Amino acid sequence: MTELELGAPTRAEVCVVAVADVFRGDGEIICNPIGTIPMIGGRLARATFEPDLAMTDGEAKLVANDEAVPAPADLVIEHFNPYRHMFDWVWNAKRHVMMGATQVDRYGNQNIAAIGDYQQPRTQLLGYRGAPGNTINHTTSYWVPNHGPKVVCEKVDTVCGIGYDRAAELGPEVARYHEIRRVVTNLCVLDFETTDHRMRLRSLHPGVTVEEVAAATGFDLVVPDDVPESRLPTDDELALIREVIDPAATREQEVPNP
Amino acid sequence: MTDKRMTEDEVVAELRSGMTIGIGGWGSRRKPMSLIRAILRSDLDDLTIVAYGGPDLGLLCAAGKVRKAVYAFVSLDTIPLEPHFRAARQSGAIEDEPWDEGLLLLGLQAANWRVPFLPTRVGLGSDLFRDNPRLRTVTSPYDDGETLVAAPALRLDAALVHLNRADPRGNAGYLGPDPYFDDLFVGAADKAYVSAEYVVPTDDLEPTVGLTRLLISRLQVDGVVEATGGAHFTSCVPDYDRDETFQKSYAASAKSAEAWAEFKSAWLDLSESDYQEKRAAEAAA
């Protein structure tokens, strides 16, 4: 299949491969991306370079299907994985989760509980969910489909998922399972690969400038002299995304093409 | 043999204002909604609710029954944020005690095992220690000397759970994909009440449910309610899916006091049998 037939990759598809790359090297663990593009990206990683990842159907089963949202009748079930069993994986560090973040700061502290004063919040969100347990126990990444200065922000109102500064306060022994690997947004990929684990601009999605990311970020990002462009999907990856994993193109609703 | 069958209103008559009540299910899935509706019809109030929260907590908040919420999340699943719970939080109407999902499991497990706490790393470094004053750390007495979180036992005055099938003695099983934490809620409670889609004779229970799905034992159950449609409008698969249309109208009733009054009058100020008849008629229309 030629590139011409496939057409140029959309922003959503660039996000999908950026998510997939987050799980590169993870081997045989639970890959647990939460959200539309995260799930598609995780499935892509497993269908290509990380075949031993284990993934859920969104509920209580680990399934072998490549489709992001398989039809119930088509499920290929590998394992019974109710919520209580998921905690065993979490506490065993056999999991890499990609969560959402209503707020995330320069050290990767994440808030999904409430905006404003916690005791009487301006906006009540989901709650702490599993973020404290996830971040202290195993590798965590974040997905931000709406990169803006109130989301990628100076200070989170409530620390649900703990970042590198909080982990450093706990000390290297206590925080030895803590890793915030990456933040994938609709504009760019961010990581913490700096000496003090401050957030760094890792790559820019095609068409996005450093200035645009800086304006959409509520603090000064570490910006290397040369920021590469985010990796583009290969033809095989594009075909998989479009024809197998997400034929309904739900990814394009989560991140519209600019 | 003790036959523990009773009605929803008889269950609620055994509860008291000010109690700590655990509610099974998860989000908007397999919630004991007929028991919640019975609480809404009662004069109970000042309740502390422990739950993986959904419309159970939302309804109780909207009706002013809640003093304190003990929870890790509140969600309607297909509607991510629970609007009635949000309104209660944002108006400062309820006290809030946040937990992590796994930490809540450990608190219930500790209560089951009658130990004061269970150790875990969950919560270290997070603002749970700012927002939940119940939490403490503990130092490992072994050579590692690690600092861990002591997940405190979450003892409940009463637990309410909804299963697919039960027998009259209180054995019960689930037919859907996930047991959630219903057995732990039951075991953490001084009094536990199980509602079920159908109450069947004991010799029909295991053949219907299957051995590994018999989640709840009569040893820990005080009352059994036959509540066909009792989880409505939450999901109770495979008996029925979530009633998304109804859930949307429930969520919309958070928009104003008038909308809530209208919803309450239409769906809550009536007996459970009238509720079930009315919603069946609407579904058929």
Coordinates of C-alpha atoms in Angstrom, one line a residue:
Chain A
M1 CA 0.0 0.0 0.0
T2 CA 1.5 3.4 -0.9
E3 CA 1.4 6.5 1.1
L4 CA -0.7 8.2 -1.5
E5 CA -3.5 5.6 -1.1
L6 CA -3.3 5.9 2.7
G7 CA -3.3 9.7 2.8
A8 CA -1.2 11.9 5.2
P9 CA -1.4 11.0 8.9
T10 CA -3.8 13.1 10.9
R11 CA -2.9 14.8 14.2
A12 CA -4.9 12.1 16.0
E13 CA -2.8 9.4 14.3
V14 CA 0.4 11.1 15.3
C15 CA -0.9 11.1 18.9
V16 CA -1.7 7.4 18.5
V17 CA 1.9 6.4 17.6
A18 CA 3.2 8.7 20.3
V19 CA 1.1 6.8 22.8
A20 CA 2.3 3.5 21.4
D21 CA 5.9 4.5 21.8
V22 CA 5.3 5.2 25.5
F23 CA 4.9 1.5 26.0
R24 CA 8.0 0.5 24.0
G25 CA 10.2 -1.8 26.0
D26 CA 7.6 -2.7 28.5
G27 CA 7.5 -6.4 27.6
E28 CA 5.0 -8.7 29.3
I29 CA 3.0 -6.4 31.6
I30 CA -0.5 -4.9 31.7
C31 CA -0.7 -2.0 29.3
N32 CA -3.5 0.0 30.7
P33 CA -4.2 3.1 28.6
I34 CA -7.4 5.0 29.6
G35 CA -9.2 7.0 27.0
T36 CA -9.9 6.7 23.3
I37 CA -6.5 7.6 21.7
P38 CA -4.6 5.9 24.6
M39 CA -6.5 2.6 24.0
I40 CA -5.8 2.8 20.2
G41 CA -2.1 3.6 20.9
G42 CA -1.7 0.7 23.3
R43 CA -3.4 -1.7 20.9
L44 CA -1.0 -0.5 18.2
A45 CA 2.0 -1.1 20.4
R46 CA 0.9 -4.6 21.0
A47 CA 0.0 -5.3 17.4
T48 CA 3.5 -4.2 16.3
F49 CA 6.6 -3.9 18.5
E50 CA 5.4 -5.1 22.0
P51 CA 3.4 -8.3 21.3
D52 CA 3.5 -9.5 24.9
L53 CA 1.6 -6.6 26.4
A54 CA -1.6 -7.7 28.1
M55 CA -4.7 -5.4 27.7
T56 CA -8.2 -5.2 29.1
D57 CA -11.6 -4.9 27.4
G58 CA -12.2 -1.9 29.5
E59 CA -13.8 -4.0 32.2
A60 CA -13.0 -7.4 33.8
K61 CA -11.2 -9.3 31.1
L62 CA -7.8 -9.3 29.5
V63 CA -8.3 -9.8 25.8
A64 CA -6.1 -10.6 22.8
N65 CA -8.1 -8.5 20.3
D66 CA -6.4 -5.9 18.2
E67 CA -9.6 -3.8 17.8
A68 CA -9.7 -0.9 20.4
V69 CA -13.4 -1.7 21.1
P70 CA -14.1 -5.3 20.1
A71 CA -17.6 -6.5 19.7
P72 CA -18.6 -8.6 22.8
A73 CA -19.1 -11.7 20.6
D74 CA -15.6 -11.3 19.1
L75 CA -13.7 -11.1 22.4
V76 CA -10.7 -13.4 22.6
I77 CA -10.4 -13.7 26.4
E78 CA -7.0 -14.4 28.0
H79 CA -7.7 -13.9 31.7
F80 CA -10.3 -13.0 34.3
N81 CA -9.3 -9.6 35.5
P82 CA -11.8 -8.0 37.9
Y83 CA -11.0 -4.7 39.6
R84 CA -9.7 -6.4 42.7
H85 CA -7.2 -8.5 40.6
M86 CA -6.1 -5.3 38.8
F87 CA -4.9 -4.0 42.2
D88 CA -2.7 -7.1 42.5
W89 CA -1.0 -6.1 39.2
V90 CA -0.7 -2.5 40.4
W91 CA 0.9 -3.4 43.7
N92 CA 3.2 -5.9 41.9
A93 CA 4.4 -3.2 39.4
K94 CA 3.2 -5.4 36.5
R95 CA 1.4 -2.5 34.9
H96 CA 2.0 0.7 33.1
V97 CA -1.1 3.0 33.2
M98 CA -1.8 6.0 31.0
M99 CA -4.3 8.2 32.9
G100 CA -6.0 11.5 32.0
A101 CA -5.1 14.7 33.9
T102 CA -7.3 17.7 34.5
Q103 CA -4.1 19.3 35.8
V104 CA -0.5 18.2 35.5
D105 CA 2.5 20.2 36.6
R106 CA 6.2 20.5 35.7
Y107 CA 7.1 17.5 37.9
G108 CA 4.2 15.3 36.8
N109 CA 1.9 15.8 39.7
Q110 CA -1.6 15.1 38.5
N111 CA -5.1 16.2 39.6
I112 CA -8.3 14.4 38.7
A113 CA -10.1 15.0 42.1
A114 CA -11.3 18.7 42.3
I115 CA -10.5 22.2 41.1
G116 CA -10.1 24.9 43.7
D117 CA -10.1 24.5 47.4
Y118 CA -10.5 20.8 48.2
Q119 CA -12.9 21.3 51.1
Q120 CA -15.4 23.1 48.9
P121 CA -14.2 22.9 45.4
R122 CA -15.1 25.2 42.5
T123 CA -15.4 22.1 40.3
Q124 CA -15.7 18.6 41.7
L125 CA -14.2 16.0 39.4
L126 CA -14.0 12.2 39.6
G127 CA -12.1 11.9 42.9
Y128 CA -8.6 10.5 43.6
R129 CA -9.5 7.2 41.8
G130 CA -6.4 5.0 41.7
A131 CA -3.9 7.7 41.0
P132 CA -2.1 7.7 44.4
G133 CA -1.7 3.9 44.2
N134 CA -0.7 3.8 40.6
T135 CA 2.0 6.4 40.8
I136 CA 3.8 5.1 43.9
N137 CA 3.7 1.5 42.6
H138 CA 4.5 1.5 38.9
T139 CA 5.1 3.4 35.7
T140 CA 2.5 6.0 34.8
S141 CA 2.1 8.2 31.8
Y142 CA -0.5 10.9 31.1
W143 CA -2.7 11.8 28.1
V144 CA -3.8 15.4 27.6
P145 CA -6.1 15.9 24.6
N146 CA -6.5 19.6 25.4
H147 CA -3.1 21.0 26.1
G148 CA -3.5 24.5 27.6
P149 CA -2.0 26.6 30.4
K150 CA -4.8 25.6 32.9
V151 CA -4.2 21.9 32.2
V152 CA -0.4 21.8 31.9
C153 CA -0.1 24.2 34.7
E154 CA 2.1 25.8 37.3
K155 CA 0.5 24.1 40.3
V156 CA -2.1 21.4 40.6
D157 CA -4.8 22.1 43.2
T158 CA -4.8 18.5 44.5
V159 CA -2.0 16.0 44.1
C160 CA -3.7 12.7 43.2
G161 CA -0.9 11.1 41.1
I162 CA 2.5 12.1 42.6
G163 CA 5.2 13.7 40.6
Y164 CA 9.0 13.7 40.8
D165 CA 9.3 16.4 43.5
R166 CA 6.9 14.5 45.8
A167 CA 8.7 11.2 45.1
A168 CA 12.1 12.9 45.9
E169 CA 10.7 14.0 49.2
L170 CA 9.8 10.4 50.0
G171 CA 13.4 9.3 49.2
P172 CA 14.8 6.8 46.7
E173 CA 13.9 3.7 48.7
V174 CA 10.3 4.5 49.3
A175 CA 9.8 5.9 45.8
R176 CA 11.8 3.2 44.0
Y177 CA 8.8 2.0 41.9
H178 CA 7.8 5.6 40.9
E179 CA 8.2 6.6 37.2
I180 CA 6.3 9.2 35.2
R181 CA 7.5 8.2 31.8
R182 CA 5.7 10.6 29.4
V183 CA 2.9 13.1 28.8
V184 CA 1.4 12.9 25.4
T185 CA -0.7 15.9 24.4
N186 CA -2.6 17.0 21.3
L187 CA 0.4 19.3 20.5
C188 CA 3.5 17.5 21.6
V189 CA 5.2 14.8 23.6
L190 CA 6.7 15.7 27.0
D191 CA 9.0 13.8 29.3
F192 CA 11.0 14.2 32.5
E193 CA 14.5 13.2 31.2
T194 CA 16.3 16.2 32.8
T195 CA 18.6 16.2 35.8
D196 CA 16.0 17.3 38.3
H197 CA 13.1 15.6 36.4
R198 CA 11.5 18.9 35.3
M199 CA 9.2 18.5 32.3
R200 CA 10.9 18.7 29.0
L201 CA 9.6 19.1 25.5
R202 CA 10.5 15.8 23.8
S203 CA 9.0 16.3 20.4
L204 CA 6.5 18.5 18.5
H205 CA 3.7 17.1 16.4
P206 CA 4.0 18.2 12.8
G207 CA 2.8 21.8 12.3
V208 CA 3.2 22.7 16.0
T209 CA 5.9 25.3 17.0
V210 CA 7.8 25.6 20.3
E211 CA 6.1 29.0 20.8
E212 CA 2.7 27.4 20.5
V213 CA 3.5 24.8 23.1
A214 CA 5.1 27.5 25.4
A215 CA 1.9 29.6 25.1
A216 CA -0.2 26.5 26.0
T217 CA 1.9 25.7 29.0
G218 CA 1.5 27.4 32.4
F219 CA 5.2 27.2 33.3
D220 CA 8.6 27.3 31.6
L221 CA 9.2 24.0 29.9
V222 CA 12.7 22.7 29.5
V223 CA 13.2 23.1 25.7
P224 CA 16.3 21.5 24.1
D225 CA 18.1 23.4 21.3
D226 CA 16.8 21.0 18.7
V227 CA 13.3 19.7 19.3
P228 CA 12.6 16.8 16.9
E229 CA 9.3 16.3 15.2
S230 CA 7.1 13.5 16.7
R231 CA 7.5 10.2 14.9
L232 CA 5.1 9.7 12.0
P233 CA 3.2 6.5 11.6
T234 CA 4.6 4.0 9.2
D235 CA 2.4 2.8 6.4
D236 CA 1.9 -0.5 8.2
E237 CA 0.9 1.4 11.4
L238 CA -1.5 3.6 9.5
A239 CA -3.2 0.7 7.9
L240 CA -3.5 -1.1 11.3
I241 CA -5.0 2.1 12.9
R242 CA -7.5 2.8 10.1
E243 CA -8.5 -0.7 9.1
V244 CA -8.2 -2.9 12.2
I245 CA -7.8 -1.0 15.5
D246 CA -10.1 2.0 15.0
P247 CA -12.1 1.6 11.8
A248 CA -14.8 3.9 13.1
A249 CA -12.2 6.7 13.4
T250 CA -13.2 7.6 16.9
R251 CA -9.6 9.0 17.3
E252 CA -10.6 11.9 15.0
Q253 CA -13.3 13.0 17.4
E254 CA -11.0 13.1 20.4
V255 CA -8.3 15.2 18.6
P256 CA -9.7 16.9 15.5
N257 CA -7.2 17.5 12.7
P258 CA -6.0 21.1 12.7
Chain B
M1 CA -33.3 -22.9 58.7
T2 CA -33.6 -19.1 59.0
D3 CA -35.5 -17.5 56.2
K4 CA -34.1 -14.0 55.9
R5 CA -36.4 -12.7 53.3
M6 CA -37.8 -9.2 53.9
T7 CA -38.9 -6.1 52.0
E8 CA -36.9 -3.0 51.2
D9 CA -38.9 -1.0 53.8
E10 CA -38.2 -3.6 56.4
V11 CA -34.5 -3.3 55.7
V12 CA -34.6 0.5 56.1
A13 CA -36.6 0.1 59.3
E14 CA -33.5 -1.6 60.8
L15 CA -31.2 1.3 59.8
R16 CA -30.7 4.5 61.9
S17 CA -29.8 8.1 61.2
G18 CA -26.1 8.7 61.7
M19 CA -25.1 5.2 60.6
T20 CA -22.1 4.4 58.4
I21 CA -23.5 2.5 55.4
G22 CA -21.4 0.7 52.8
I23 CA -23.0 0.3 49.3
G24 CA -21.7 -2.4 46.9
G25 CA -21.4 -2.2 43.1
W26 CA -19.1 0.1 41.2
G27 CA -20.0 3.4 39.5
S28 CA -23.3 3.0 37.7
R29 CA -23.1 -0.8 37.9
R30 CA -25.1 -3.3 40.0
K31 CA -26.1 -0.8 42.7
P32 CA -28.8 -1.8 45.2
M33 CA -31.1 1.0 43.9
S34 CA -34.3 -0.3 45.3
L35 CA -32.8 -0.1 48.8
I36 CA -31.5 3.4 48.0
R37 CA -35.0 4.4 46.9
A38 CA -36.4 3.0 50.1
I39 CA -33.9 5.1 52.1
L40 CA -35.1 8.1 50.1
R41 CA -38.7 7.5 51.2
S42 CA -37.6 7.2 54.8
D43 CA -36.7 9.8 57.4
L44 CA -33.2 8.6 57.7
D45 CA -30.5 11.2 57.4
D46 CA -27.0 12.2 58.6
L47 CA -25.6 9.1 56.9
T48 CA -21.9 8.4 56.2
I49 CA -21.8 6.5 52.9
V50 CA -18.9 4.3 51.9
A51 CA -18.9 3.4 48.2
Y52 CA -17.2 3.0 44.8
G53 CA -19.8 5.7 44.0
G54 CA -22.4 6.2 41.4
P55 CA -26.0 7.3 41.4
D56 CA -26.4 5.7 44.8
L57 CA -24.3 8.4 46.4
G58 CA -25.7 11.1 44.0
L59 CA -29.3 10.3 44.9
L60 CA -28.6 10.3 48.6
C61 CA -26.8 13.6 48.3
A62 CA -29.6 15.2 46.2
A63 CA -32.1 14.1 48.9
G64 CA -30.0 15.6 51.7
K65 CA -29.4 12.2 53.4
V66 CA -25.6 12.4 53.4
R67 CA -23.4 13.9 56.1
K68 CA -20.1 12.4 54.8
A69 CA -19.0 10.7 51.6
V70 CA -16.2 8.1 51.9
Y71 CA -15.2 7.2 48.4
A72 CA -12.5 7.0 45.7
F73 CA -14.6 8.2 42.8
V74 CA -18.2 9.0 41.9
S75 CA -19.2 8.4 38.3
L76 CA -22.1 7.4 36.2
D77 CA -19.7 5.7 33.7
T78 CA -21.2 6.9 30.5
I79 CA -21.6 10.3 32.2
P80 CA -18.2 10.6 33.7
L81 CA -19.0 13.1 36.5
E82 CA -22.0 12.5 38.8
P83 CA -23.9 15.9 38.7
H84 CA -25.8 15.5 42.0
F85 CA -22.6 14.6 43.9
R86 CA -20.8 17.5 42.3
A87 CA -23.6 19.9 43.4
A88 CA -23.3 18.6 47.0
R89 CA -19.5 19.0 47.0
Q90 CA -19.5 22.4 45.3
S91 CA -22.1 23.8 47.7
G92 CA -20.3 22.4 50.7
A93 CA -23.3 20.4 51.7
I94 CA -21.4 17.3 52.6
E95 CA -18.2 16.3 54.4
D96 CA -15.6 14.6 52.1
E97 CA -13.2 11.8 53.0
P98 CA -11.3 10.8 49.9
W99 CA -9.7 7.4 49.4
D100 CA -7.7 5.7 46.6
E101 CA -9.6 2.8 45.0
G102 CA -7.2 0.2 46.2
L103 CA -6.8 1.8 49.6
L104 CA -10.6 1.5 50.0
L105 CA -10.3 -2.2 49.3
L106 CA -7.7 -2.6 52.0
G107 CA -9.8 -0.7 54.5
L108 CA -12.7 -3.0 53.9
Q109 CA -10.4 -6.1 54.0
A110 CA -8.9 -4.9 57.3
A111 CA -12.4 -4.6 58.8
N112 CA -13.2 -8.1 57.5
W113 CA -10.1 -9.5 59.2
R114 CA -10.7 -7.5 62.4
V115 CA -7.2 -5.9 62.3
P116 CA -6.8 -2.1 62.7
F117 CA -5.0 -1.5 59.4
L118 CA -3.3 -3.1 56.5
P119 CA 0.1 -1.8 55.2
T120 CA 0.5 -0.5 51.7
R121 CA 2.4 2.1 49.7
V122 CA -0.8 3.5 48.3
G123 CA -1.2 7.2 49.2
L124 CA 2.5 8.0 50.0
G125 CA 3.4 11.5 48.8
S126 CA -0.2 12.3 47.7
D127 CA -2.6 14.9 49.0
L128 CA -4.7 12.1 50.5
F129 CA -2.7 12.9 53.7
R130 CA -3.9 16.5 53.4
D131 CA -7.6 15.7 52.7
N132 CA -8.2 12.5 54.7
P133 CA -7.2 13.0 58.3
R134 CA -8.0 9.4 59.1
L135 CA -4.9 8.2 57.3
R136 CA -1.6 7.5 59.2
T137 CA 1.7 5.9 58.3
V138 CA 3.4 3.0 60.0
T139 CA 7.0 1.9 60.2
S140 CA 7.8 -1.7 59.3
P141 CA 9.1 -3.5 62.4
Y142 CA 11.4 -5.6 60.1
D143 CA 14.9 -4.9 59.0
D144 CA 13.7 -2.8 56.0
G145 CA 12.2 -0.2 58.4
E146 CA 10.0 1.1 55.5
T147 CA 7.4 3.8 56.0
L148 CA 4.1 2.6 54.7
V149 CA 0.5 3.8 54.8
A150 CA -1.7 2.0 57.4
A151 CA -5.0 1.7 55.6
P152 CA -7.4 1.9 58.5
A153 CA -10.1 -0.6 58.9
L154 CA -13.4 0.7 57.5
R155 CA -16.0 -0.8 59.8
L156 CA -19.6 -0.4 58.6
D157 CA -22.8 -0.3 60.6
A158 CA -24.6 -1.8 57.6
A159 CA -23.9 -2.9 54.0
L160 CA -26.3 -2.9 51.1
V161 CA -25.5 -5.0 48.0
H162 CA -27.4 -6.2 44.9
L163 CA -26.6 -9.5 43.3
N164 CA -28.2 -11.4 40.4
R165 CA -29.4 -14.4 42.4
A166 CA -29.8 -15.3 46.1
D167 CA -31.4 -17.9 48.2
P168 CA -33.7 -17.2 51.2
R169 CA -30.9 -17.8 53.6
G170 CA -28.5 -15.1 52.2
N171 CA -26.2 -17.1 49.9
A172 CA -25.9 -15.0 46.7
G173 CA -24.0 -15.0 43.4
Y174 CA -23.3 -12.6 40.5
L175 CA -23.7 -13.4 36.8
G176 CA -21.9 -10.3 35.3
P177 CA -18.2 -9.8 34.6
D178 CA -17.0 -8.5 37.9
P179 CA -17.8 -9.3 41.6
Y180 CA -16.7 -5.7 42.5
F181 CA -16.2 -5.6 46.3
D182 CA -19.6 -6.7 47.5
D183 CA -18.3 -9.6 49.6
L184 CA -15.9 -7.2 51.4
F185 CA -18.7 -4.7 52.1
V186 CA -20.8 -7.5 53.5
G187 CA -18.0 -8.8 55.7
A188 CA -17.1 -5.3 57.0
A189 CA -20.6 -4.6 58.2
D190 CA -22.4 -5.3 61.5
K191 CA -25.5 -5.9 59.5
A192 CA -25.6 -6.9 55.8
Y193 CA -28.6 -6.8 53.5
V194 CA -28.5 -8.5 50.0
S195 CA -31.1 -7.7 47.4
A196 CA -31.2 -9.9 44.3
E197 CA -33.0 -10.0 41.0
Y198 CA -34.4 -13.3 41.9
V199 CA -34.5 -15.3 45.1
V200 CA -34.4 -19.0 44.3
P201 CA -34.4 -22.2 46.4
T202 CA -30.9 -23.1 47.6
D203 CA -30.8 -26.2 45.4
D204 CA -31.4 -24.0 42.4
L205 CA -28.7 -21.5 43.3
E206 CA -25.4 -23.1 42.3
P207 CA -26.8 -24.8 39.2
T208 CA -28.0 -21.3 38.1
V209 CA -25.0 -19.2 39.1
G210 CA -22.0 -21.6 39.0
L211 CA -19.7 -22.5 41.8
T212 CA -17.1 -19.7 41.3
R213 CA -19.7 -17.0 41.1
L214 CA -21.2 -17.7 44.6
L215 CA -19.7 -14.5 46.1
I216 CA -21.8 -14.0 49.3
S217 CA -22.3 -16.5 52.1
R218 CA -25.3 -16.6 54.4
L219 CA -22.9 -16.6 57.4
Q220 CA -22.6 -12.8 56.9
V221 CA -26.1 -11.9 55.7
D222 CA -28.9 -10.6 57.9
G223 CA -31.6 -9.9 55.3
V224 CA -32.5 -10.9 51.7
V225 CA -34.8 -8.8 49.5
E226 CA -36.1 -10.1 46.2
A227 CA -35.8 -7.0 44.0
T228 CA -36.4 -7.8 40.3
G229 CA -35.2 -4.7 38.5
G230 CA -33.8 -3.6 41.8
A231 CA -30.5 -2.2 40.3
H232 CA -32.4 -0.1 37.8
F233 CA -31.2 2.3 36.3
T234 CA -27.7 1.0 36.8
S235 CA -26.5 -2.1 34.9
C236 CA -27.1 -5.6 36.2
V237 CA -25.8 -7.7 33.3
P238 CA -26.7 -10.2 32.0
D239 CA -30.2 -9.6 33.5
Y240 CA -30.3 -6.0 32.0
D241 CA -28.0 -3.2 30.8
R242 CA -27.9 0.3 32.2
D243 CA -31.0 2.3 31.3
E244 CA -29.1 5.1 29.6
T245 CA -32.2 7.1 28.7
F246 CA -33.3 7.1 32.3
Q247 CA -29.8 7.9 33.6
K248 CA -29.7 10.9 31.3
S249 CA -33.0 12.2 32.7
Y250 CA -31.7 11.6 36.3
A251 CA -28.5 13.5 35.5
A252 CA -30.5 16.4 33.9
S253 CA -32.5 16.7 37.1
A254 CA -29.4 18.2 38.8
K255 CA -29.8 21.3 36.6
S256 CA -32.2 23.1 39.0
A257 CA -34.3 22.7 42.1
E258 CA -37.3 22.6 39.9
A259 CA -35.9 19.8 37.8
W260 CA -35.0 17.8 40.9
A261 CA -38.5 18.3 42.4
E262 CA -40.0 17.1 39.1
F263 CA -37.8 14.0 39.0
K264 CA -38.4 13.3 42.7
S265 CA -42.1 13.6 42.3
A266 CA -42.2 11.4 39.1
W267 CA -39.8 8.7 40.3
L268 CA -39.0 8.7 44.0
D269 CA -42.2 9.7 45.8
L270 CA -43.8 6.3 45.0
S271 CA -43.5 2.7 46.2
E272 CA -41.0 0.4 44.6
S273 CA -43.7 -1.7 42.9
D274 CA -45.2 1.5 41.4
Y275 CA -41.7 2.6 40.3
Q276 CA -41.1 -0.7 38.6
E277 CA -44.6 -0.7 36.9
K278 CA -44.1 2.9 35.7
R279 CA -40.7 2.4 34.2
A280 CA -41.8 -0.9 32.5
A281 CA -44.7 1.1 31.0
E282 CA -42.3 3.8 29.8
A283 CA -39.9 1.3 28.4
A284 CA -42.7 -0.3 26.4
A285 CA -44.1 3.0 25.2

